[in-house]
Coordinates of C-alpha atoms in Angstrom, one line a residue:
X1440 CA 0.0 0.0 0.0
X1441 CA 3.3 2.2 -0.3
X1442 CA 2.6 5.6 -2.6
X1443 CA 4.9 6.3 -4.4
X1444 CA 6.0 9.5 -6.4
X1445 CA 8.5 9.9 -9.2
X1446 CA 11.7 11.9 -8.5
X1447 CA 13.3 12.8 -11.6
X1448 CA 16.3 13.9 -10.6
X1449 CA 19.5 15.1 -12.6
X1450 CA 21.4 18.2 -11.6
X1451 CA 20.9 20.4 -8.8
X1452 CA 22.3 22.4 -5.4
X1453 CA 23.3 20.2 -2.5
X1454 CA 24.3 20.9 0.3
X1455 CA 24.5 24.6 2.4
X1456 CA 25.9 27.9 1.7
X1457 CA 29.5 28.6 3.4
X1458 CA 27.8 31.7 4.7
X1459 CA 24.7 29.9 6.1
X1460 CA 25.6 30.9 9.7
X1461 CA 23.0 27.9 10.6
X1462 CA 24.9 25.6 8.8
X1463 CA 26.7 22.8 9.9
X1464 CA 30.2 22.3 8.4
X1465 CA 28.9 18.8 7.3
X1466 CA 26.4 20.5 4.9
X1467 CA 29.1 22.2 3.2
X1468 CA 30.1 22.7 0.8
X1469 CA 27.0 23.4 -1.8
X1470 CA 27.6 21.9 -4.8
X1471 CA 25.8 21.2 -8.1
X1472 CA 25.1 17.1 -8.0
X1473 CA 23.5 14.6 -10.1
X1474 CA 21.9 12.0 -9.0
X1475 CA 19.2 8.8 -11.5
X1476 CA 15.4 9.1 -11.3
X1477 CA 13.8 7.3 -8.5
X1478 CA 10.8 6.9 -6.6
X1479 CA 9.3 7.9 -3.0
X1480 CA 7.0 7.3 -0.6
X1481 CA 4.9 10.1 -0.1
X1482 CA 4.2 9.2 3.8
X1483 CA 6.4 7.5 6.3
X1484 CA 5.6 3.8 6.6
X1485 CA 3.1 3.3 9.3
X1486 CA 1.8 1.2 12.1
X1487 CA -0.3 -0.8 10.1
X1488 CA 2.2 -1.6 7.3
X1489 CA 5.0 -2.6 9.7
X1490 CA 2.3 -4.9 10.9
X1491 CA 1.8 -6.7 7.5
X1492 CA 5.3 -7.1 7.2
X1493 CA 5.4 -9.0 11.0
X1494 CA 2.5 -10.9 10.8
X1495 CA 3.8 -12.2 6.9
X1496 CA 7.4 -13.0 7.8
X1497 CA 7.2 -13.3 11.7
X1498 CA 10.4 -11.1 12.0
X1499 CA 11.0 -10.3 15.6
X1500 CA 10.6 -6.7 15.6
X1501 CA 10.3 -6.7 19.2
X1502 CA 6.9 -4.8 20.9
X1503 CA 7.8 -1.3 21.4
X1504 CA 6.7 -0.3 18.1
X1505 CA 3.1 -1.5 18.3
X1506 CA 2.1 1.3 21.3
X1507 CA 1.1 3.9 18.6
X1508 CA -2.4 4.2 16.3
X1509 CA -2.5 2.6 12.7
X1510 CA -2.5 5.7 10.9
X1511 CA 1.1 7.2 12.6
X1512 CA 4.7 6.5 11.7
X1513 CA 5.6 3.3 12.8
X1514 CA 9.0 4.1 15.6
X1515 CA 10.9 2.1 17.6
X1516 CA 12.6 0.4 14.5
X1517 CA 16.4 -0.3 13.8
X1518 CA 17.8 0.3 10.9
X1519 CA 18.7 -3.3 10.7
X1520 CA 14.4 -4.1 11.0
X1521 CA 14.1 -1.2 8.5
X1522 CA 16.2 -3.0 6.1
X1523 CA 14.4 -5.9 6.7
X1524 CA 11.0 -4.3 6.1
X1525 CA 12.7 -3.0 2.6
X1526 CA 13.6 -6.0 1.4
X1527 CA 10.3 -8.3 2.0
X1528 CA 8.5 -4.5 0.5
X1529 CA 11.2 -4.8 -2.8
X1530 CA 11.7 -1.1 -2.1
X1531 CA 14.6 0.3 0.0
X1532 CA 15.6 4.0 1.9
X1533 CA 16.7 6.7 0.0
X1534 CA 20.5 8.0 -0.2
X1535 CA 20.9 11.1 1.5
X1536 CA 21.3 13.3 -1.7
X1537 CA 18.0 11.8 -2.4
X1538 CA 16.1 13.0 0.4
X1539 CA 17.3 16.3 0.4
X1540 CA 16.4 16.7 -3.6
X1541 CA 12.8 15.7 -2.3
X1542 CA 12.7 17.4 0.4
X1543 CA 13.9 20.8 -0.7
X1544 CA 13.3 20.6 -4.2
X1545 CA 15.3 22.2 -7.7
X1546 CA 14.6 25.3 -5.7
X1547 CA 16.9 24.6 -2.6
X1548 CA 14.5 25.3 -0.2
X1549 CA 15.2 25.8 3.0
X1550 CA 12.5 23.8 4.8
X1551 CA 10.1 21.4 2.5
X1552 CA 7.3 24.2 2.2
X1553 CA 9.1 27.3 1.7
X1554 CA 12.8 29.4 3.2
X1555 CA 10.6 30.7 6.0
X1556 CA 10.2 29.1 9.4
X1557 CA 6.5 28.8 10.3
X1558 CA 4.6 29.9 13.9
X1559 CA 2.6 26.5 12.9
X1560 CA 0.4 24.4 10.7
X1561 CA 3.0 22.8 8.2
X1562 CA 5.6 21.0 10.5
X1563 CA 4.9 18.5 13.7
X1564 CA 7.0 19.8 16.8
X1565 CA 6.3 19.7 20.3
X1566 CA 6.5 23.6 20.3
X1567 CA 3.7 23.9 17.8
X1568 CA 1.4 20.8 19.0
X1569 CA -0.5 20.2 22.2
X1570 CA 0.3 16.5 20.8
X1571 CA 3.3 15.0 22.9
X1572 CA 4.3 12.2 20.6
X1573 CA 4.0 11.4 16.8
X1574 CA 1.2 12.8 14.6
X1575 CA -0.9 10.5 11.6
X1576 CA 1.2 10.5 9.0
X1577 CA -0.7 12.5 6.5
X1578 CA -1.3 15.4 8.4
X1579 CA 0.7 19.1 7.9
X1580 CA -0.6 18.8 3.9
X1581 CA 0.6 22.2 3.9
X1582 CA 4.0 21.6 5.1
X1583 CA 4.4 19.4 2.1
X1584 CA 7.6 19.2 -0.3
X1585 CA 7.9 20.5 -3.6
X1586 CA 7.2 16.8 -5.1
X1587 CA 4.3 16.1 -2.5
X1588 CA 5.7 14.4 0.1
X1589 CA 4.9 14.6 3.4
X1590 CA 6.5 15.2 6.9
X1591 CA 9.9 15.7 5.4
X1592 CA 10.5 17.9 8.4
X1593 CA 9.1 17.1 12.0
X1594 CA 7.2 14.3 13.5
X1595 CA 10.6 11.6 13.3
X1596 CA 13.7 11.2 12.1
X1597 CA 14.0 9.0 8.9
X1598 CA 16.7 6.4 8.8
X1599 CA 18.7 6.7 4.9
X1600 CA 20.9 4.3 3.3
X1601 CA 24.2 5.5 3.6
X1602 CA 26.7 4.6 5.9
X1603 CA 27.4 8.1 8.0
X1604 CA 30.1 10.2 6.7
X1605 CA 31.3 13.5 8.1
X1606 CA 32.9 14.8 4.4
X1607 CA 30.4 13.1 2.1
X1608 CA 29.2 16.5 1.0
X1609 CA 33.5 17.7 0.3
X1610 CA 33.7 14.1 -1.4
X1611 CA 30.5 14.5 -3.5
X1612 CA 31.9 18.4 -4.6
X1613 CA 35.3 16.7 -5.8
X1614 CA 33.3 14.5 -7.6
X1615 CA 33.2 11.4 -5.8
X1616 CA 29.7 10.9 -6.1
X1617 CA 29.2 7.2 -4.9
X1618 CA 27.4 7.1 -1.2
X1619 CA 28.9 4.9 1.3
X1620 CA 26.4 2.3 2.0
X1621 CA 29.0 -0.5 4.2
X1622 CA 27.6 -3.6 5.9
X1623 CA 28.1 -3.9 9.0
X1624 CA 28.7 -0.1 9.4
X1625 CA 27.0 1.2 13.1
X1626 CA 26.9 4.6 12.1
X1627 CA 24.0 5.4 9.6
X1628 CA 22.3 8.6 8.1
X1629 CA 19.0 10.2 9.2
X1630 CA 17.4 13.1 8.6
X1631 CA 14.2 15.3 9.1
X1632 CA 14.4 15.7 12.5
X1633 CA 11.4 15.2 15.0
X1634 CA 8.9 16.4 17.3
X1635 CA 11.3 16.1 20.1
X1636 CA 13.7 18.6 18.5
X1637 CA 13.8 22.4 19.7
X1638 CA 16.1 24.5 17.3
X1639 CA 14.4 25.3 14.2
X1640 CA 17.8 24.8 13.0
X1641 CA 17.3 21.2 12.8
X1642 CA 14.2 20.9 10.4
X1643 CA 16.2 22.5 7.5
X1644 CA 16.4 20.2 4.9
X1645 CA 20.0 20.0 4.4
X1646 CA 20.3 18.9 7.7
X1647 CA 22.4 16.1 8.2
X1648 CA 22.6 13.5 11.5
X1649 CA 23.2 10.3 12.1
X1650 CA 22.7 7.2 14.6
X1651 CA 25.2 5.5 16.6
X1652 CA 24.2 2.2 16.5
X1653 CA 22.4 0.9 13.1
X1654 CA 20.6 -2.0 15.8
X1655 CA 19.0 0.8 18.4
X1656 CA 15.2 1.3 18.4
X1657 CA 14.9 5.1 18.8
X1658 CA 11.8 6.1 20.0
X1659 CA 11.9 9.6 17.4
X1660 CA 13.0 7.2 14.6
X1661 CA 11.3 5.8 11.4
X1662 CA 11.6 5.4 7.7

């Protein structure tokens, strides 16, 4: 029941200005980067999907993730169980370069909707929501990103593919453009940030973070 929608990709800016003074220097530098067509969920995967995917293959995905409703992002999932979910799905996570085209757009934006921080209505965060957890996962339609896609900023983290690297972005600019995606690796990319986050720094979608531990179920995590 995944939708999907078709990012066509080619060239455009990655990455953050060196004069972004809310920049992080693992943003940096921007770059003009190329990157194949490819296709992506409009929603997170929820609750009730994660389900299917249990109930079909009875992988141990452990219980923490079943506490929220259908409709929500399902949390509480490794990126070892996300992998898992992508491979019995035949889909997998974006690369980071392709998250950030989706959720910023040829435009560069800097959040998914627009270059201006909100007071509320188009991203999920603790400070804008009487809500204390997740949110469903279609709501904020006007926080939406240029290709439709929803939540690329608030409500959780979303694991990625790659393998985490502080100078991907310096690699990519020399033109290096193959992402490190290493078995085994512990460290892994995320991005969007979540409800739990304060700084409006971190819902900017070049934003870059990562987790320490590719087997952890993070309770502001999903995919």
């Amino acid at each position: 029941g995944t939708e999907l929608v078709l990012i066509p990709g080619g060239r455009f800016w990655l990455g953050s200005e060196e004069n972004d003074c809310d920049a992080y220097d693992d943003e940096k530098p921007r770059h003009l980067h190329c990157i194949s067509p490819f296709y992506l969920a409009l929603y997170c995967v929820t609750v009730a999907q994660f389900r299917c995917f249990i109930n079909e293959t009875n992988y141990d995905g452990g219980e923490l993730w079943r506490q929220d409703p259908d409709d929500h992002p399902v949390r509480y999932v490794s990126w070892l169980d996300v992998h898992a979910y992508c491979e019995w799905s035949q889909l997998r996570l974006p690369y980071e370069a392709e998250w950030e085209l989706a959720a910023r757009g040829y435009q560069g934006f800097r959040y998914p909707w627009g270059d201006t921080w909100p007071e509320g209505g188009k991203v999920h965060w603790d400070r804008h929501s009487l809500l204390t957890e997740t949110t469903k996962v279609h709501d904020y339609a006007d926080g939406v990103s240029p290709f439709g896609a929803y939540q690329m900023s608030g409500n959780l983290w979303e694991w990625c593919l790659d393998s985490w690297d502080t100078i991907s972005y310096k690699r990519y600019a020399s033109g290096k453009f193959r992402p490190l995606d290493q078995a085994g690796v512990q460290l892994r990319g995320a991005r969007c940030a979540s409800w739990t986050d304060q700084d409006p720094r971190e819902f900017r979608g070049a934003h870059r973070s990562f987790s320490i531990d590719q087997n952890q179920r993070y309770p502001n995590f999903g995919f």
